[in-house]
CSV table of N, CA, C and O in Angstrom, one decimal:
chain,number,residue,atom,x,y,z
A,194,UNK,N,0.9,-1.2,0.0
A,194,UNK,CA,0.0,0.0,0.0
A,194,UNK,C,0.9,1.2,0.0
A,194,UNK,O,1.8,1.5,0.8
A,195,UNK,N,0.5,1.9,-0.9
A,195,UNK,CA,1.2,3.2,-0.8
A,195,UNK,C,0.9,4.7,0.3
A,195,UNK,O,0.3,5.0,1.3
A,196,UNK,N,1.7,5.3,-0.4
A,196,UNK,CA,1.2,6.4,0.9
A,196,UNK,C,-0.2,7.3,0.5
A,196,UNK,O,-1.1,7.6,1.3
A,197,UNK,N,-0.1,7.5,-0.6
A,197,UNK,CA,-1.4,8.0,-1.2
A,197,UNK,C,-2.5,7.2,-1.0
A,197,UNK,O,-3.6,7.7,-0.7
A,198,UNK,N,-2.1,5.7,-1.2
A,198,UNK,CA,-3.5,5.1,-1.1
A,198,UNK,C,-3.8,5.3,0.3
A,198,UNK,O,-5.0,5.5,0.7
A,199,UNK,N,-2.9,5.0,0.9
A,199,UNK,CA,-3.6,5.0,2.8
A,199,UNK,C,-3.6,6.0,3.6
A,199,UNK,O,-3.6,6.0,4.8
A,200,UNK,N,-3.5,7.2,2.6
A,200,UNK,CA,-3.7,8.9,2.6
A,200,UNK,C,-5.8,8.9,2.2
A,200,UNK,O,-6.8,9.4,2.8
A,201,UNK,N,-5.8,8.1,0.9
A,201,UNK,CA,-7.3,8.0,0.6
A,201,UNK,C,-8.4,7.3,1.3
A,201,UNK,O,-9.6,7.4,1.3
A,202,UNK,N,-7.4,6.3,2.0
A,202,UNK,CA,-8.6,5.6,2.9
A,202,UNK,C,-8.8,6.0,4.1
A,202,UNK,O,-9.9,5.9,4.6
A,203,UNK,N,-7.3,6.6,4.7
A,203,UNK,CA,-7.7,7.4,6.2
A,203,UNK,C,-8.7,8.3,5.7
A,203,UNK,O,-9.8,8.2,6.3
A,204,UNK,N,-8.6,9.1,4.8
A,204,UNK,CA,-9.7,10.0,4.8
A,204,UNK,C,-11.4,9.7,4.4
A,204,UNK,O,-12.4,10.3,4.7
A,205,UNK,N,-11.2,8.7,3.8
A,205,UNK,CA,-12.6,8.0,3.4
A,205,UNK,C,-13.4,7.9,4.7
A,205,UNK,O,-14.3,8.6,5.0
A,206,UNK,N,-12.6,6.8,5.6
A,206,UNK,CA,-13.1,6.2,6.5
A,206,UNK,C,-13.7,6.9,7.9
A,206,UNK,O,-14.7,6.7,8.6
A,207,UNK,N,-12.4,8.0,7.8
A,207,UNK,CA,-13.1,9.5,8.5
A,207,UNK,C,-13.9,9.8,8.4
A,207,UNK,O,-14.8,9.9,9.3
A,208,UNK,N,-14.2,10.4,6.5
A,208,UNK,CA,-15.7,10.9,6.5
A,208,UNK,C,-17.1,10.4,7.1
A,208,UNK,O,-18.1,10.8,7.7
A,209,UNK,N,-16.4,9.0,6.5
A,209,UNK,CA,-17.6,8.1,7.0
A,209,UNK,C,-18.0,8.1,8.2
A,209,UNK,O,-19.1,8.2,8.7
A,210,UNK,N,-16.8,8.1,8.8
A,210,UNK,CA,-17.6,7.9,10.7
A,210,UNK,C,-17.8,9.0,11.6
A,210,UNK,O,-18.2,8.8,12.8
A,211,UNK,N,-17.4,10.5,10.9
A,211,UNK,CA,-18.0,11.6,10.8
A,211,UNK,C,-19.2,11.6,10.6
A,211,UNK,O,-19.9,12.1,11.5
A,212,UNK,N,-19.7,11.1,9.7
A,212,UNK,CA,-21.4,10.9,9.3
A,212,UNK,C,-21.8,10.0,9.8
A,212,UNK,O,-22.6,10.5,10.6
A,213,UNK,N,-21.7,8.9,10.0
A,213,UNK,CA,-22.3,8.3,11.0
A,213,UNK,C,-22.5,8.9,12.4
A,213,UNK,O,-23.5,8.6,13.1
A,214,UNK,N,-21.4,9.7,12.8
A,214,UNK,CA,-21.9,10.5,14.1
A,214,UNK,C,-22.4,11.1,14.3
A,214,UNK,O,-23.1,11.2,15.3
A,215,UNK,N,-22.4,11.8,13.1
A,215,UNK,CA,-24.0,12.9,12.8
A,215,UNK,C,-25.3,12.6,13.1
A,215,UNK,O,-26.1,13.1,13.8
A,216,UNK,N,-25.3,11.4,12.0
A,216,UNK,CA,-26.6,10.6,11.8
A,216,UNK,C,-26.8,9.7,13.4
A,216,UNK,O,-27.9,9.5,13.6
A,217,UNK,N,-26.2,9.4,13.9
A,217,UNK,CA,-26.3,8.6,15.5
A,217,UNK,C,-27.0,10.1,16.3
A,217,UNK,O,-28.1,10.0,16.7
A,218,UNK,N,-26.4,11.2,16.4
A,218,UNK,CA,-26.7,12.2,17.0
A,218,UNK,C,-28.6,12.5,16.8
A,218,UNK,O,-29.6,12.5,17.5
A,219,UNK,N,-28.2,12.9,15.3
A,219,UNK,CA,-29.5,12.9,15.0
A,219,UNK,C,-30.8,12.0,15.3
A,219,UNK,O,-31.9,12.3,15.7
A,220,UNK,N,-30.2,11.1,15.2
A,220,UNK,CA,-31.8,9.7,15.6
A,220,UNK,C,-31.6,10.1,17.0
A,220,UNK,O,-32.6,10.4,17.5
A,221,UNK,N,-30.7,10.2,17.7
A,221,UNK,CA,-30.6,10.2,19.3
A,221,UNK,C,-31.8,11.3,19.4
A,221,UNK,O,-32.8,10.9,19.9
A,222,UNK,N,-31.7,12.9,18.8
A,222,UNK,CA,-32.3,14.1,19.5
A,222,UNK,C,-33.5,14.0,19.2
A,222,UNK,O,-34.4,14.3,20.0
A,223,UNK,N,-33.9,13.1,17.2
A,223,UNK,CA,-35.5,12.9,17.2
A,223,UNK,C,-35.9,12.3,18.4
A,223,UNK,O,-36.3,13.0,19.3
A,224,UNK,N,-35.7,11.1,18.4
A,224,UNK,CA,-36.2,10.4,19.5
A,224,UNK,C,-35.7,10.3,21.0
A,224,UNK,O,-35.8,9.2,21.6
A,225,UNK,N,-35.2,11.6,21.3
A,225,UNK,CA,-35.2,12.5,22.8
A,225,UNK,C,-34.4,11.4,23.6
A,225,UNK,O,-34.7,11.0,24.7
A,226,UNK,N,-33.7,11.1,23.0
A,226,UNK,CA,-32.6,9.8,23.4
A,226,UNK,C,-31.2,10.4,23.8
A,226,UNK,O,-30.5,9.5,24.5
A,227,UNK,N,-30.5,11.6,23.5
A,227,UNK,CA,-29.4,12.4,23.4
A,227,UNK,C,-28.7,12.3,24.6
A,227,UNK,O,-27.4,12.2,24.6
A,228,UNK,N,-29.5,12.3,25.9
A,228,UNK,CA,-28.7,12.3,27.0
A,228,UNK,C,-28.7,11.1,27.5
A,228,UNK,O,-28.4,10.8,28.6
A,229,UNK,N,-28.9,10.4,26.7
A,229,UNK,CA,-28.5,8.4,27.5
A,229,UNK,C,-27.2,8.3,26.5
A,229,UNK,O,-26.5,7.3,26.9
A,230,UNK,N,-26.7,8.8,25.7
A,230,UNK,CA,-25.4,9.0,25.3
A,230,UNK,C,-24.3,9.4,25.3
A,230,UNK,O,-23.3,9.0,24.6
A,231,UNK,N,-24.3,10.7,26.8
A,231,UNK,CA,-23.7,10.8,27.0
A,231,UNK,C,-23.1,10.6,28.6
A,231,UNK,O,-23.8,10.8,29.5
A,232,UNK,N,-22.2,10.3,28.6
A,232,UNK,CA,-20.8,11.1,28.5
A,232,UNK,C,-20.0,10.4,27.6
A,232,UNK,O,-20.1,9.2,27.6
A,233,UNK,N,-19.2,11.0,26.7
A,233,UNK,CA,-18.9,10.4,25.3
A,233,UNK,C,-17.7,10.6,26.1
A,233,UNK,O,-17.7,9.4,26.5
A,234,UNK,N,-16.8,11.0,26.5
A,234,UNK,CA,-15.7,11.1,27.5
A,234,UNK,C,-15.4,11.2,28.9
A,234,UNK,O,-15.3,12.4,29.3
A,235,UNK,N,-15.1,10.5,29.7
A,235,UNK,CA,-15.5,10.5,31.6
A,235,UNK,C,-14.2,9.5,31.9
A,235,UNK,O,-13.7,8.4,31.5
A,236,UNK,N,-13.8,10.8,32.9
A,236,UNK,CA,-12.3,9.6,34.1
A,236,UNK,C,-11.3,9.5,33.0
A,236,UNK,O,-10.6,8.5,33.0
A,237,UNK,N,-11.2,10.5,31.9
A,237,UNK,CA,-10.1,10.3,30.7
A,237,UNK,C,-10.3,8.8,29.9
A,237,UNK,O,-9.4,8.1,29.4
A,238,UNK,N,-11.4,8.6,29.9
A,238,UNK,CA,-12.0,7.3,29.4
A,238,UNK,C,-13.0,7.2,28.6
A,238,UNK,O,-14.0,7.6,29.0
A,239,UNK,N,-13.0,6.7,27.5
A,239,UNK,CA,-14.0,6.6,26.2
A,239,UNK,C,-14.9,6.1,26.7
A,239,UNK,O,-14.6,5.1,27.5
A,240,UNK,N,-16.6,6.6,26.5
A,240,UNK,CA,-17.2,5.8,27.1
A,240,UNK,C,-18.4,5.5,25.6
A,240,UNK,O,-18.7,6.2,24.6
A,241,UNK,N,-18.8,4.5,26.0
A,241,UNK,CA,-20.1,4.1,24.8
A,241,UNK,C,-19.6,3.7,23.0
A,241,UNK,O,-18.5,3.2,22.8
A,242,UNK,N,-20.3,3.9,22.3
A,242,UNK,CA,-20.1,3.8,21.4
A,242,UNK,C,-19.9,5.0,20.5
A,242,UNK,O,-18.8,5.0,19.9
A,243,UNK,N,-20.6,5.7,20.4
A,243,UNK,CA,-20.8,7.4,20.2
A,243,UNK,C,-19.4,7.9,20.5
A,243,UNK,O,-18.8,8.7,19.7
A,244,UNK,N,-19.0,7.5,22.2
A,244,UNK,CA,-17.7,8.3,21.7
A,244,UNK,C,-16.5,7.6,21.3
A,244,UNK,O,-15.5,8.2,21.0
A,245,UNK,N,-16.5,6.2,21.4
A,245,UNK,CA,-15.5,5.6,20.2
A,245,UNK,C,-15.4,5.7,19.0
A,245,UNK,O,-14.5,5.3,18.3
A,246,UNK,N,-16.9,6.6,18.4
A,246,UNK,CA,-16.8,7.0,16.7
A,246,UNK,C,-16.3,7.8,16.7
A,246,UNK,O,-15.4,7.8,15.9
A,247,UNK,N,-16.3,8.9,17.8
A,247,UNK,CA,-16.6,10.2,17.7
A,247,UNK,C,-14.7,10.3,17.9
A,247,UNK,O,-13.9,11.0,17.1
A,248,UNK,N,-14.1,9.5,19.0
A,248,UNK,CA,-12.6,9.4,19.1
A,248,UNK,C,-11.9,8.7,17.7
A,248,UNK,O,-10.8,9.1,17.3
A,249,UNK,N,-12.3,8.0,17.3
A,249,UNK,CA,-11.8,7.2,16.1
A,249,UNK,C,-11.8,8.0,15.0
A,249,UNK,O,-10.9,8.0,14.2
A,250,UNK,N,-13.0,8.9,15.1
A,250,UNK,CA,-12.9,9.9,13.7
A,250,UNK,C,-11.9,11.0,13.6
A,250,UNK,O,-11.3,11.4,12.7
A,251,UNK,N,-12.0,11.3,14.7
A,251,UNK,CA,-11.0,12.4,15.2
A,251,UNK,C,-9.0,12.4,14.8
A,251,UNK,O,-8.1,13.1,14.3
A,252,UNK,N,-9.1,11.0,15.5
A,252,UNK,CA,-7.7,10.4,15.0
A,252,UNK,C,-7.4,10.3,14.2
A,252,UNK,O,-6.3,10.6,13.8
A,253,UNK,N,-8.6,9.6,13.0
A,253,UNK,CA,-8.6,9.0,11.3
A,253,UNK,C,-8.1,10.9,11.0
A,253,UNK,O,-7.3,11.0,10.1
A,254,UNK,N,-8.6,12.0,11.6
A,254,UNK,CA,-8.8,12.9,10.9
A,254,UNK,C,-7.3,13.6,10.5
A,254,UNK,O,-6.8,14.0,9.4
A,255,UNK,N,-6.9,13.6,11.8
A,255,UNK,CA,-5.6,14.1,12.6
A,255,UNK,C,-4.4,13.4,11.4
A,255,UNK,O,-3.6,14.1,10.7
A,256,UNK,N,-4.5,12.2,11.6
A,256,UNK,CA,-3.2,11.2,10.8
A,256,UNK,C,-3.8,11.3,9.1
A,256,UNK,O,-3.0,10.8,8.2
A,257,UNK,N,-4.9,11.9,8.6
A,257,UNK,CA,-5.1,12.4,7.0
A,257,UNK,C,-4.5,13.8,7.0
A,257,UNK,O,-4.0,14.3,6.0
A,258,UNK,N,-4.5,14.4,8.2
A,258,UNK,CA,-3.6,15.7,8.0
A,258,UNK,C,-1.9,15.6,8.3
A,258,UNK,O,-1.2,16.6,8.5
A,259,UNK,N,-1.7,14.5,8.2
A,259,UNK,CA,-0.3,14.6,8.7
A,259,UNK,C,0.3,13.6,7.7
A,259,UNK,O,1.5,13.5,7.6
A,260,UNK,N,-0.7,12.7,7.0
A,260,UNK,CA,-0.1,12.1,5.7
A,260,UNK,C,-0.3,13.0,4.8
A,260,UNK,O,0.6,12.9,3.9
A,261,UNK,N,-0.9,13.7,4.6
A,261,UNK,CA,-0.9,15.0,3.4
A,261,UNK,C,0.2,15.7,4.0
A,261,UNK,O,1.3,15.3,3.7
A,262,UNK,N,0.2,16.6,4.8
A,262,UNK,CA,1.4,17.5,5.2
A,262,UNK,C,3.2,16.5,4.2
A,262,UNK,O,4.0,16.8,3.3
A,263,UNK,N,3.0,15.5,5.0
A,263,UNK,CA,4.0,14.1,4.4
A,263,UNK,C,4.5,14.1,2.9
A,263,UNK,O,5.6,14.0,2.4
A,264,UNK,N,3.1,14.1,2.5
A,264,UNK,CA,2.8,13.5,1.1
A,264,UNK,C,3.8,15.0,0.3
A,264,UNK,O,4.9,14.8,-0.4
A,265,UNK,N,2.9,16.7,0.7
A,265,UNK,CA,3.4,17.3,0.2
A,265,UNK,C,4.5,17.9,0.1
A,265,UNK,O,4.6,18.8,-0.7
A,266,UNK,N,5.6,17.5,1.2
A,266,UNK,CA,6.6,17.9,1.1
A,266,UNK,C,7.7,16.6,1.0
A,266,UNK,O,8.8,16.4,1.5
A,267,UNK,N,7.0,15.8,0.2
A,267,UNK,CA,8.0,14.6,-0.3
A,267,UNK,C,8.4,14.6,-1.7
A,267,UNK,O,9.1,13.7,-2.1
């Protein structure tokens, strides 16, 4: 795998679970569910599911900006 390609999939997979967090939020607030979700973070500890997207995406996001940074000054 190259650097580019695993430059295009960190960033794919981000988007994706960016939108899924969205869309999780979303159904949560229709259906007045929002606060059984949280604490998405507590005791420096991931908590639930929501905030292991919400940490995973974050990271996916972090390491697409730092393989681009990479990419363009190679």
């Amino acid at each position: 795998m190259t650097l580019r390609s695993l430059h295009k999939t960190v960033k794919i997979v981000a988007i994706l679970l960016w939108i899924i967090a969205i869309i999780i939020l979303a159904m949560a607030i229709i259906n007045h569910q929002f606060w059984s979700l949280m604490p998405i973070i507590a005791y420096n500890h991931v908590q639930n599911y929501l905030g292991w997207i919400i940490v995973t995406a974050f990271t996916l996001t972090i390491c697409g900006l730092i393989l681009k940074i990479f990419l363009e000054n190679r």
